[in-house]
mmCIF file of C-alpha atoms in Angstrom:
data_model
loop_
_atom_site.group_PDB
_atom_site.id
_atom_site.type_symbol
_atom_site.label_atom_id
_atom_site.label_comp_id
_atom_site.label_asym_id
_atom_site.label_seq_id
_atom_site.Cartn_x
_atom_site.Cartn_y
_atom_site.Cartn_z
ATOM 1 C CA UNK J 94 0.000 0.000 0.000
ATOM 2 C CA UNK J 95 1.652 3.305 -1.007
ATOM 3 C CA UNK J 96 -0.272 6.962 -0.801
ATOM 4 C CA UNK J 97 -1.459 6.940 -4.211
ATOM 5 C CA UNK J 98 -3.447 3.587 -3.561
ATOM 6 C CA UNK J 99 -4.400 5.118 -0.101
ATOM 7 C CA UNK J 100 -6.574 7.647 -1.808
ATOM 8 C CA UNK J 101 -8.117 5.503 -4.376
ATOM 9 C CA UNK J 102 -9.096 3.785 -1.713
ATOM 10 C CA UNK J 103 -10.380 7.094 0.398
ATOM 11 C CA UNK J 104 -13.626 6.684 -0.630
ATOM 12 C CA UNK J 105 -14.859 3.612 0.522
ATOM 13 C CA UNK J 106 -12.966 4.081 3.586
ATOM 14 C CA UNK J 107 -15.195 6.907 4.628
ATOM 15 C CA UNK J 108 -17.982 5.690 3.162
ATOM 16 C CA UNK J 109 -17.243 2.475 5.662
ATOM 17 C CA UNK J 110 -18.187 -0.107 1.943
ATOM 18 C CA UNK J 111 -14.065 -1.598 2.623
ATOM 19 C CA UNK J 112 -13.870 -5.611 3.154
ATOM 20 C CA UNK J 113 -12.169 -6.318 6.474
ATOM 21 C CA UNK J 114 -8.928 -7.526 4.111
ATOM 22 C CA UNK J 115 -8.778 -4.268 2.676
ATOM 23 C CA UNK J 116 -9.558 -1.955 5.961
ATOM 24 C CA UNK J 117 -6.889 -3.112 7.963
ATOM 25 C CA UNK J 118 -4.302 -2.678 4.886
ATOM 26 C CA UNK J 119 -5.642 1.384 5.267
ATOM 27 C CA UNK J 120 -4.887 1.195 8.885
ATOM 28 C CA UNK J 121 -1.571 -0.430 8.882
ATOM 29 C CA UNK J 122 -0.213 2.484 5.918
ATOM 30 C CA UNK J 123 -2.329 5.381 8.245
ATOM 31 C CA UNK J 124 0.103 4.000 11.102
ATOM 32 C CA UNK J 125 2.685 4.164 9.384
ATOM 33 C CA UNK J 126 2.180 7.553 7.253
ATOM 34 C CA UNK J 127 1.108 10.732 8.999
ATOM 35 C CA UNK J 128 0.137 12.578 6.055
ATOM 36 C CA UNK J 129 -2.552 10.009 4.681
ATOM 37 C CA UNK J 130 -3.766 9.751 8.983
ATOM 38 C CA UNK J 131 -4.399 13.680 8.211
ATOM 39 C CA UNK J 132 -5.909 13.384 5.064
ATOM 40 C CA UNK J 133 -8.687 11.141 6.501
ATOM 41 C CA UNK J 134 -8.939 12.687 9.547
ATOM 42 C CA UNK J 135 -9.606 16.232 8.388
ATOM 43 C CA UNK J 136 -11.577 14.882 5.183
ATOM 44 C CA UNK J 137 -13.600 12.700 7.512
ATOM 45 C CA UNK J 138 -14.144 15.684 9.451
ATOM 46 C CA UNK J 139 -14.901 18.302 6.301
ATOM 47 C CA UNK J 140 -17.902 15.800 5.579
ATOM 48 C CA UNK J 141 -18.857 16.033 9.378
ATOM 49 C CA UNK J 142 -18.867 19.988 9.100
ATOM 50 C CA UNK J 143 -21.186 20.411 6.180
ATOM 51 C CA UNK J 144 -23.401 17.701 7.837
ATOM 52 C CA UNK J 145 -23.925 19.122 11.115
ATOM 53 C CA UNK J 146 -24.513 23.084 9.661
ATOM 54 C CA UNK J 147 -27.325 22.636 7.151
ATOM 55 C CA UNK J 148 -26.590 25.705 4.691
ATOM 56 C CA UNK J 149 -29.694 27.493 3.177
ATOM 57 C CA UNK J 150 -32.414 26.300 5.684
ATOM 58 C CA UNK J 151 -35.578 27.695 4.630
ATOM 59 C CA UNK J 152 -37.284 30.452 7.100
ATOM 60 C CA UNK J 153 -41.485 29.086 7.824
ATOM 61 C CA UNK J 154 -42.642 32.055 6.083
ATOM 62 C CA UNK J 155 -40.420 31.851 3.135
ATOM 63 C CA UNK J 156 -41.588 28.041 3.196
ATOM 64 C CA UNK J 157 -45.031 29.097 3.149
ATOM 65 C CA UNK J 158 -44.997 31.552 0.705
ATOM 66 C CA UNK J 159 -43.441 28.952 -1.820
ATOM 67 C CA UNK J 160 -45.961 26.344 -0.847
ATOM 68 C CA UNK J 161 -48.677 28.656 -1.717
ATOM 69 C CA UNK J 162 -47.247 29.442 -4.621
ATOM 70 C CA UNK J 163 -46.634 25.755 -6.256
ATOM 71 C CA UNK J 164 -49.451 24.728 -5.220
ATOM 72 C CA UNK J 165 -51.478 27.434 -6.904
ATOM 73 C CA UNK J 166 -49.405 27.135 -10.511
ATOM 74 C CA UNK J 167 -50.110 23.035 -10.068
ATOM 75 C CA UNK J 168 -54.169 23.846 -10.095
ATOM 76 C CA UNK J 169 -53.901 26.429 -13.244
ATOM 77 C CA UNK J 170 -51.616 24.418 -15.122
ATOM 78 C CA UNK J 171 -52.933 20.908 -14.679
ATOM 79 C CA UNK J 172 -50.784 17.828 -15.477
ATOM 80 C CA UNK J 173 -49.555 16.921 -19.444
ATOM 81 C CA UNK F 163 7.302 9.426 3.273
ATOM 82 C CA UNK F 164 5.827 10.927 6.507
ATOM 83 C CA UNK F 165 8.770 13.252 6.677
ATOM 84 C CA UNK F 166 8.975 14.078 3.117
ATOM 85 C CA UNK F 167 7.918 17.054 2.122
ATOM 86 C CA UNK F 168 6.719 16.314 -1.264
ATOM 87 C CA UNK F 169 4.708 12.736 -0.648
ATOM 88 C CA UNK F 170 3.769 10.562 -3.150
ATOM 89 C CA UNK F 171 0.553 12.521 -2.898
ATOM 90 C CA UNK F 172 1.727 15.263 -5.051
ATOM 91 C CA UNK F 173 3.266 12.354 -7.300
ATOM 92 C CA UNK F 174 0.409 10.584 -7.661
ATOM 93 C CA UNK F 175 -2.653 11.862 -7.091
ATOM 94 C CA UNK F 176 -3.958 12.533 -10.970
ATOM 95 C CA UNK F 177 -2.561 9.214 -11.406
ATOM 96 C CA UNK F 178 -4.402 7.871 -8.065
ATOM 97 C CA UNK F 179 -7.917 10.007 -9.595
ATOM 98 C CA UNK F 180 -7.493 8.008 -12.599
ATOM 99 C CA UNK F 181 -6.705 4.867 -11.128
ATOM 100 C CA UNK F 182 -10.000 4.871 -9.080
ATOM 101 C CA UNK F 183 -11.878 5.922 -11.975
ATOM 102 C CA UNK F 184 -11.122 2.938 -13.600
ATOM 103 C CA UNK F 185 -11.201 1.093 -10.537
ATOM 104 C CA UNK F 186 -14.627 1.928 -9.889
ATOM 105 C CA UNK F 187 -14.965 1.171 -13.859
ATOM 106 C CA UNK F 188 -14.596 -2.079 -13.201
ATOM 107 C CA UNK F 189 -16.314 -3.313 -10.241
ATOM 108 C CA UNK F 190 -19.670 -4.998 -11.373
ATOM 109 C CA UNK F 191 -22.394 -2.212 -11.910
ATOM 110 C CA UNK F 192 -24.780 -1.729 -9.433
ATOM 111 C CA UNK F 193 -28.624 -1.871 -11.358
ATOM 112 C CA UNK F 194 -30.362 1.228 -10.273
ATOM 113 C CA UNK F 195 -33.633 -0.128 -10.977
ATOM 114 C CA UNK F 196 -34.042 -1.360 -7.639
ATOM 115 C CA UNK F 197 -35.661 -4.615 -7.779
ATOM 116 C CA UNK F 198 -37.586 -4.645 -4.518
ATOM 117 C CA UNK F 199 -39.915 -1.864 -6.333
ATOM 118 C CA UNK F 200 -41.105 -4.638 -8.168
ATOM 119 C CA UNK F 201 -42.519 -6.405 -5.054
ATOM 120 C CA UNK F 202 -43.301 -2.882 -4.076
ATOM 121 C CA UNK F 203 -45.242 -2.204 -6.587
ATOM 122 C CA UNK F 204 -47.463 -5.621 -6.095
ATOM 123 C CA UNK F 205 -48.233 -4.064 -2.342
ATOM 124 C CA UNK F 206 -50.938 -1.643 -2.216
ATOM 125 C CA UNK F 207 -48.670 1.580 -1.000
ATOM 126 C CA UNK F 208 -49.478 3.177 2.424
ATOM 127 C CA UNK F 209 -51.745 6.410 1.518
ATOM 128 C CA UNK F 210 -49.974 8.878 3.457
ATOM 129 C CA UNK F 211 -46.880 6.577 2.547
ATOM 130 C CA UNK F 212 -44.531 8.532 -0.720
ATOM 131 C CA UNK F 213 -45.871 6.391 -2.955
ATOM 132 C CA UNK F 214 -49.548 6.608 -1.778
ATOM 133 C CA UNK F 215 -49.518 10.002 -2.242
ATOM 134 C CA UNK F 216 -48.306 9.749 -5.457
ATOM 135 C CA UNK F 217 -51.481 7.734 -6.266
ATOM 136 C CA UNK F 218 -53.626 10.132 -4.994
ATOM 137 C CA UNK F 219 -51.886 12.865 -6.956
ATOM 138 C CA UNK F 220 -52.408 10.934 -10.310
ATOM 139 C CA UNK F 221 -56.160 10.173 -8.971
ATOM 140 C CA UNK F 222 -56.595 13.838 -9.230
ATOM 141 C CA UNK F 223 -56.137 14.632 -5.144
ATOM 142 C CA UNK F 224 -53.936 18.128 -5.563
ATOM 143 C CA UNK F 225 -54.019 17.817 -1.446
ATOM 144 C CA UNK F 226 -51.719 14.856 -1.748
ATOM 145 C CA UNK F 227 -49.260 17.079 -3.848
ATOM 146 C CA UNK F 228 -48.958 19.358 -1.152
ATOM 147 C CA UNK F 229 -48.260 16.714 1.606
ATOM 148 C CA UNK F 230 -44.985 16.159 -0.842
ATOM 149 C CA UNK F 231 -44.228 19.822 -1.393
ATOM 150 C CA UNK F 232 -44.322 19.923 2.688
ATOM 151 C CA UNK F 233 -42.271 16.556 3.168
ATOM 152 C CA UNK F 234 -39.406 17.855 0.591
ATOM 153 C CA UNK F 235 -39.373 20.768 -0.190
ATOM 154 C CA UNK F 236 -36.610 22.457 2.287
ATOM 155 C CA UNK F 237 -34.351 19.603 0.718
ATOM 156 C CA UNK F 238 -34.884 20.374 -2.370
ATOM 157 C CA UNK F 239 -34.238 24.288 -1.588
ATOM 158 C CA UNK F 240 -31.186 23.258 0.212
ATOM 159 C CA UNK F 241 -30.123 20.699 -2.641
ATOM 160 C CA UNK F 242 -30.843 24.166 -5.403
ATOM 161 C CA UNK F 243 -29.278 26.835 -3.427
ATOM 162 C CA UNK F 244 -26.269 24.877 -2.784
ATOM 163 C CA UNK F 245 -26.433 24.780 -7.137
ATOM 164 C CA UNK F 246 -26.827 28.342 -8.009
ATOM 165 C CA UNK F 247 -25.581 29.888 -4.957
ATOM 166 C CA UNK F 248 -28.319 32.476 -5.424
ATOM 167 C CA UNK F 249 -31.070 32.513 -3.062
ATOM 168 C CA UNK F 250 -33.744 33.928 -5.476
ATOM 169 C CA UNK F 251 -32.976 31.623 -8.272
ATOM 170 C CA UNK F 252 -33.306 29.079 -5.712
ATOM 171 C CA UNK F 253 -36.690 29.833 -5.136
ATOM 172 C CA UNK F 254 -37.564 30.323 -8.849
ATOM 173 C CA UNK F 255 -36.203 26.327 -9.169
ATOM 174 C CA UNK F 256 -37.841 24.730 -6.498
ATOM 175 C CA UNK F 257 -41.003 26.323 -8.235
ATOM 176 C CA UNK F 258 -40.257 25.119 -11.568
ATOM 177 C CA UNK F 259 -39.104 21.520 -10.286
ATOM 178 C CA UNK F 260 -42.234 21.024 -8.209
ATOM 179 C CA UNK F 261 -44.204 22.159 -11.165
ATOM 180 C CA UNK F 262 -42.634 19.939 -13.423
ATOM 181 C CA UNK F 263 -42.690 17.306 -11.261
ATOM 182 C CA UNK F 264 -46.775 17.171 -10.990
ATOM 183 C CA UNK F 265 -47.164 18.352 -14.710
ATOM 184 C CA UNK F 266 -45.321 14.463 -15.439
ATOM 185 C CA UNK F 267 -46.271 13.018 -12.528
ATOM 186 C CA UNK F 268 -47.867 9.883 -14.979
ATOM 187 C CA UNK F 269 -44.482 9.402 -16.335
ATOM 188 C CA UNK F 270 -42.880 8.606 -12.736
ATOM 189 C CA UNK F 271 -42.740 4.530 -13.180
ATOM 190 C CA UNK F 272 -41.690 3.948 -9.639
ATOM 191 C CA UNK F 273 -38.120 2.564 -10.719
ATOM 192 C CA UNK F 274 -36.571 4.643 -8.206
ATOM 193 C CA UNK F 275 -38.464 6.750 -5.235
ATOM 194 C CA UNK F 276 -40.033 9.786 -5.849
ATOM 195 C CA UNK F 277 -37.774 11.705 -4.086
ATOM 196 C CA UNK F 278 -34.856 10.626 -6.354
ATOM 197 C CA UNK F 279 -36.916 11.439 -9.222
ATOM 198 C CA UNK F 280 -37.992 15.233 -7.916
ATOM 199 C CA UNK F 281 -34.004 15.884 -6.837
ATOM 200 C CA UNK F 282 -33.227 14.944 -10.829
ATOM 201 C CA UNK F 283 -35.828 17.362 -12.350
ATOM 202 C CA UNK F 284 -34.524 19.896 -9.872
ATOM 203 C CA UNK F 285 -30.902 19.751 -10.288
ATOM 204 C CA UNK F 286 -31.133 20.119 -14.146
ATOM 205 C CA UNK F 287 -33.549 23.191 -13.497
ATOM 206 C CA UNK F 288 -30.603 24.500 -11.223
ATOM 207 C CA UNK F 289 -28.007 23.902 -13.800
ATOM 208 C CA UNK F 290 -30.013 25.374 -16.477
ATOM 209 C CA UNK F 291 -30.610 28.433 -14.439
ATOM 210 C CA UNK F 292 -26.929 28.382 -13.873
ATOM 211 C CA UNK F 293 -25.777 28.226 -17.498
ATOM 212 C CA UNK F 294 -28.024 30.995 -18.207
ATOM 213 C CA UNK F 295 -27.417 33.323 -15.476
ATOM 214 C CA UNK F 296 -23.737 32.896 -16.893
ATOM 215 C CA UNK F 297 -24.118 33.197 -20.338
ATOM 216 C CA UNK F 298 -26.216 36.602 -19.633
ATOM 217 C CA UNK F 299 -23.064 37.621 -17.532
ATOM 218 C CA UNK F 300 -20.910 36.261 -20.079
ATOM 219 C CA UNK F 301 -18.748 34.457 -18.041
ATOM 220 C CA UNK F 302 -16.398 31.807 -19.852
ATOM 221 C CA UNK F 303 -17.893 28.170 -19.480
ATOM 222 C CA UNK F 304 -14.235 26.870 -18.902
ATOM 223 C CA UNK F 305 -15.223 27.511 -15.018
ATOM 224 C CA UNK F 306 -17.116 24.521 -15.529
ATOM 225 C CA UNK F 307 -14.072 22.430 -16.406
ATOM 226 C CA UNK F 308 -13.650 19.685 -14.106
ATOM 227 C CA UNK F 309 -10.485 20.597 -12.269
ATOM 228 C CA UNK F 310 -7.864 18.065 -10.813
ATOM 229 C CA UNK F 311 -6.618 21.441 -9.163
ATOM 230 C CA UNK F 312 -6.936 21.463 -4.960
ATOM 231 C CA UNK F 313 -7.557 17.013 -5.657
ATOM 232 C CA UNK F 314 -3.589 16.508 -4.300
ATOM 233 C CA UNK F 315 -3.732 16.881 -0.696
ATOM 234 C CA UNK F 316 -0.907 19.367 0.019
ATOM 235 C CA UNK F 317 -1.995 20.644 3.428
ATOM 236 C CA UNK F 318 -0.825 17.957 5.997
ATOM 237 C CA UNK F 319 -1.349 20.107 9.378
ATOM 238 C CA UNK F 320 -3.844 18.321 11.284
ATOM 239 C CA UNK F 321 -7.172 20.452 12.262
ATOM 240 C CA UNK F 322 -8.087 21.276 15.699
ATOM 241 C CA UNK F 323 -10.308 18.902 17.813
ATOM 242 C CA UNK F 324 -13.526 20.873 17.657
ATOM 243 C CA UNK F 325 -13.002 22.904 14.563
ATOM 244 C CA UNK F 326 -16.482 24.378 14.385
ATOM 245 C CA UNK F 327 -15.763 25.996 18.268
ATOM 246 C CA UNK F 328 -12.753 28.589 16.676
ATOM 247 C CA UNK F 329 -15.593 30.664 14.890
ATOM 248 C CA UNK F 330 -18.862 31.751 15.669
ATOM 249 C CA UNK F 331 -21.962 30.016 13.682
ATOM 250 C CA UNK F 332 -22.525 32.651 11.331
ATOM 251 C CA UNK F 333 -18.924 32.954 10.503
ATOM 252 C CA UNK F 334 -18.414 29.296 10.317
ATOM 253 C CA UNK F 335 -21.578 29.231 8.130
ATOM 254 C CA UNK F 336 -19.711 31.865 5.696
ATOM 255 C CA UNK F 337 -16.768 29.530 5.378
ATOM 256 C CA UNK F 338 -18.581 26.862 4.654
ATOM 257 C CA UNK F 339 -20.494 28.769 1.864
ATOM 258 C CA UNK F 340 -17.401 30.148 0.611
ATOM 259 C CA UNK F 341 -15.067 26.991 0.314
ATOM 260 C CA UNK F 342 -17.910 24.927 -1.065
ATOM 261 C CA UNK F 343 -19.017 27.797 -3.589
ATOM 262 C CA UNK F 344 -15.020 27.476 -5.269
ATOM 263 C CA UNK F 345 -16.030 23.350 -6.458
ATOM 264 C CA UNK F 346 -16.941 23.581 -10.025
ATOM 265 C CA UNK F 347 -21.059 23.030 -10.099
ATOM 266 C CA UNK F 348 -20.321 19.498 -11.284
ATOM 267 C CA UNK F 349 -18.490 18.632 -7.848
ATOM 268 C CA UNK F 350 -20.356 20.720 -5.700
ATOM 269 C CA UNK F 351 -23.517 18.978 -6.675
ATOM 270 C CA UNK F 352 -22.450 15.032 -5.622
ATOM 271 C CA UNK F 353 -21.106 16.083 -3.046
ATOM 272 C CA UNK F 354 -24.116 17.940 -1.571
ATOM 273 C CA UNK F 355 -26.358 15.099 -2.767
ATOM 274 C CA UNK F 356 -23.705 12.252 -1.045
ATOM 275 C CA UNK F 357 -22.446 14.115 1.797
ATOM 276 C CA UNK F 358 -25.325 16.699 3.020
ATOM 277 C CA UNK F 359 -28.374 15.287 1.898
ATOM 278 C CA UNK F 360 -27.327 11.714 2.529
ATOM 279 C CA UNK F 361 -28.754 9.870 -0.721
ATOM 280 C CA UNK F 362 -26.918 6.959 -1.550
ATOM 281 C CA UNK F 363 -23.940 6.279 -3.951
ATOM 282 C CA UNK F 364 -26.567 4.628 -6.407
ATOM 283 C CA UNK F 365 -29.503 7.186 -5.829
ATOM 284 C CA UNK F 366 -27.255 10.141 -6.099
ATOM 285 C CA UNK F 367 -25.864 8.160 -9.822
ATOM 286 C CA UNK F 368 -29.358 7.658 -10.497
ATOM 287 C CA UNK F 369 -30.432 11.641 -9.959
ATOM 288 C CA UNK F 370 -27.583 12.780 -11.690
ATOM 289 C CA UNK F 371 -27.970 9.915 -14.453
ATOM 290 C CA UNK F 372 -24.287 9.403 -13.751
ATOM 291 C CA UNK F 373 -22.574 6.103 -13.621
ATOM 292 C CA UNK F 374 -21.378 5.208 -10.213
ATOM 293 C CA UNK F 375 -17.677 5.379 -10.845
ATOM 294 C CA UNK F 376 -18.367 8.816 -12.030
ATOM 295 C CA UNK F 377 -20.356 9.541 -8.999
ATOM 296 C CA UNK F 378 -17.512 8.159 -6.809
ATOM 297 C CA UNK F 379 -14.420 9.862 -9.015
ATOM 298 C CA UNK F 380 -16.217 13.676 -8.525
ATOM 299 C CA UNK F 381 -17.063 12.621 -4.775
ATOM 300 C CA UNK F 382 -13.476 12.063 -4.261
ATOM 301 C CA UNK F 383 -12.527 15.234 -5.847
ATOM 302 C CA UNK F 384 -15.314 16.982 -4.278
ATOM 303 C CA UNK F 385 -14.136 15.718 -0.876
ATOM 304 C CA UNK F 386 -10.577 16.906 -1.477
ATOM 305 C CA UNK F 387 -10.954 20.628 -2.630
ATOM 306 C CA UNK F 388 -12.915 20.760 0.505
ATOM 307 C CA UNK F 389 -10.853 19.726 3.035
ATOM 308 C CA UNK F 390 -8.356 21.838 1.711
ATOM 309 C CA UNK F 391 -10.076 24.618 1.817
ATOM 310 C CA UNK F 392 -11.416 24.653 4.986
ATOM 311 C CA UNK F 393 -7.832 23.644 6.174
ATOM 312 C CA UNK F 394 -6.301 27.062 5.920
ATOM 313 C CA UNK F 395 -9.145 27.840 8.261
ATOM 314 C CA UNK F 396 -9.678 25.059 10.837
ATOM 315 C CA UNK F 397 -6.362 23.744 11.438
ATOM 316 C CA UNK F 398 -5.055 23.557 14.946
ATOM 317 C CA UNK F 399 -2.415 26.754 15.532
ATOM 318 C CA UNK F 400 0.307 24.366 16.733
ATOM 319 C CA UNK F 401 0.510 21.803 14.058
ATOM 320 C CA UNK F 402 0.353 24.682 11.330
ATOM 321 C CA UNK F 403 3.510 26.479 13.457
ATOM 322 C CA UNK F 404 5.199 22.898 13.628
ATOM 323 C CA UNK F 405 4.776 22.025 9.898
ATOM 324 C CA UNK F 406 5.968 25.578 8.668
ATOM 325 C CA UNK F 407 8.918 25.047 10.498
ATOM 326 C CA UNK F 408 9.473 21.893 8.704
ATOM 327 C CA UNK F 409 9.138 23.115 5.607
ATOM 328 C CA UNK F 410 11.696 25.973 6.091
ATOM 329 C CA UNK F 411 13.982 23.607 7.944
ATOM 330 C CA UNK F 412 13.780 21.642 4.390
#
């Protein structure tokens, strides 16, 4: 296992899809290779960031109003 | 290579994005037509369930619709705004998709959940609102490029333990906006549908009608330019002193 394998196998390492065989292989270079530990660490992390501060929530009256709105267009248009 | 200062990273990485391209390439394809809807589809579908109210909808019950404008529509404004990165053409899209969406209604077959199918119609509608809010600012389309640019990890500081604690919300929120609004559309938009919204590798290949080594090659990428990014701001003080030091030292 050398770096450039490390990160084709990034991936499925965060997304947790890696066979047993294959995880401990990513472990053993991690332990032995700083600068791929960091890479997962902080890009497991980046995921972590977005997912706990939802971007672009939608106010309730904003919600509403857009509601209102589709639902209106969907009775004048009717479906094709 | 954990002291170098130029790891086989640098090296390798277009070589490593390629590699897993046709890595991915060549592990069996995963059918998106899930199966089980088959069975599903045999089952009569719970009314209030998404299915059920898709029924209703195509019975003529407009009531139904609006259940499903209330049970997705902040996704969907979340998925578009994260697209255009303009909060009124946001809510010009999520109009148009949802409109769209019951206009065809009858031609939803139930290969993949309704949900996947609304998040398709509304990511084109973002991308076409895109294109042309570009072309009217005349803005060269080479910003779509897919770049391999900010893919080869270069920052190896480590980030602090609770990286979200060195800013305030709003300020965090801004750098968040700001790193993610750098991808190229292309990126941004797996990534937001994988990472944020949580939809699978295979529903995010099926909204996109991507393949899912193409799904997982602009995820990687995606995931990269990101953490990069954000490193510059979120990385613990000490490690970034420590590995500056290093690299003058070298």
């Amino acid at each position: 296992m050398n770096c450039s394998n490390f990160l084709i196998e990034l991936t499925d390492l965060l997304d947790e899809v890696l066979d047993a065989e294959m995880h401990r292989e990513l472990d053993a270079h991690m332990a032995a290779c700083g600068h791929c530990k960091v890479v997962y660490v902080t890009t497991r992390k980046t995921i972590q960031i977005y997912r706990d501060n939802q971007l672009y929530d939608m106010a309730p009256e904003l919600r509403e109003k857009l509601e209102a709105a589709i639902l209106l267009k969907c009775k004048q248009s009717g479906r094709c | 290579m954990a002291n170098s200062r130029r790891p086989a990273h640098a090296n390798g990485a277009n070589a490593a994005a390629r590699m897993a391209h046709r890595k991915f390439a060549a592990r069996p394809r995963i059918h998106c037509d899930f199966p089980i809807m088959a069975t599903i589809q045999n089952v009569q579908p719970e009314p209030d369930g998404e299915l059920g109210l898709v029924e209703r909808v195509r019975a003529g019950d407009i009531d139904a619709y609006g259940q499903l404008v209330r049970m997705y529509d902040r996704r969907v404004f979340r998925i578009v705004n994260h697209i255009t990165q303009n909060r009124e053409d946001a809510e010009d899209v999520v109009q148009d998709a949802f409109l769209k969406a019951y206009q065809n209604i009858d031609r939803f077959q139930g290969n993949s959940k309704f949900y996947t199918w609304l998040v398709r119609i509304a990511v084109n509608e973002a991308l076409m609102k895109l294109r042309k809010r570009k072309t009217s600012r005349t803005v060269s389309m080479d910003d779509e490029v897919e770049t391999e640019e900010g893919s080869i990890p270069r920052e190896f500081a480590d980030w602090s333990p609770n990286p979200e604690q060195m800013y305030g919300s709003e300020e965090t929120a801004d750098i968040l906006k700001k790193a993610i609004q750098g991808l190229p559309p292309n990126f941004r938009t797996v990534f937001v549908l994988r990472d944020v919204e949580n939809l699978s590798t295979e529903e995010t290949a099926q909204a996109l009608e991507l393949s899912v080594p193409a799904v997982k090659s602009r995820l990687l990428r995606a995931r990269l330019q990101l953490r990069e990014r954000l490193a510059k701001y979120f990385k613990s003080p000490t490690d970034a002193a420590a590995t500056q030091a290093q690299a003058v030292a070298q």
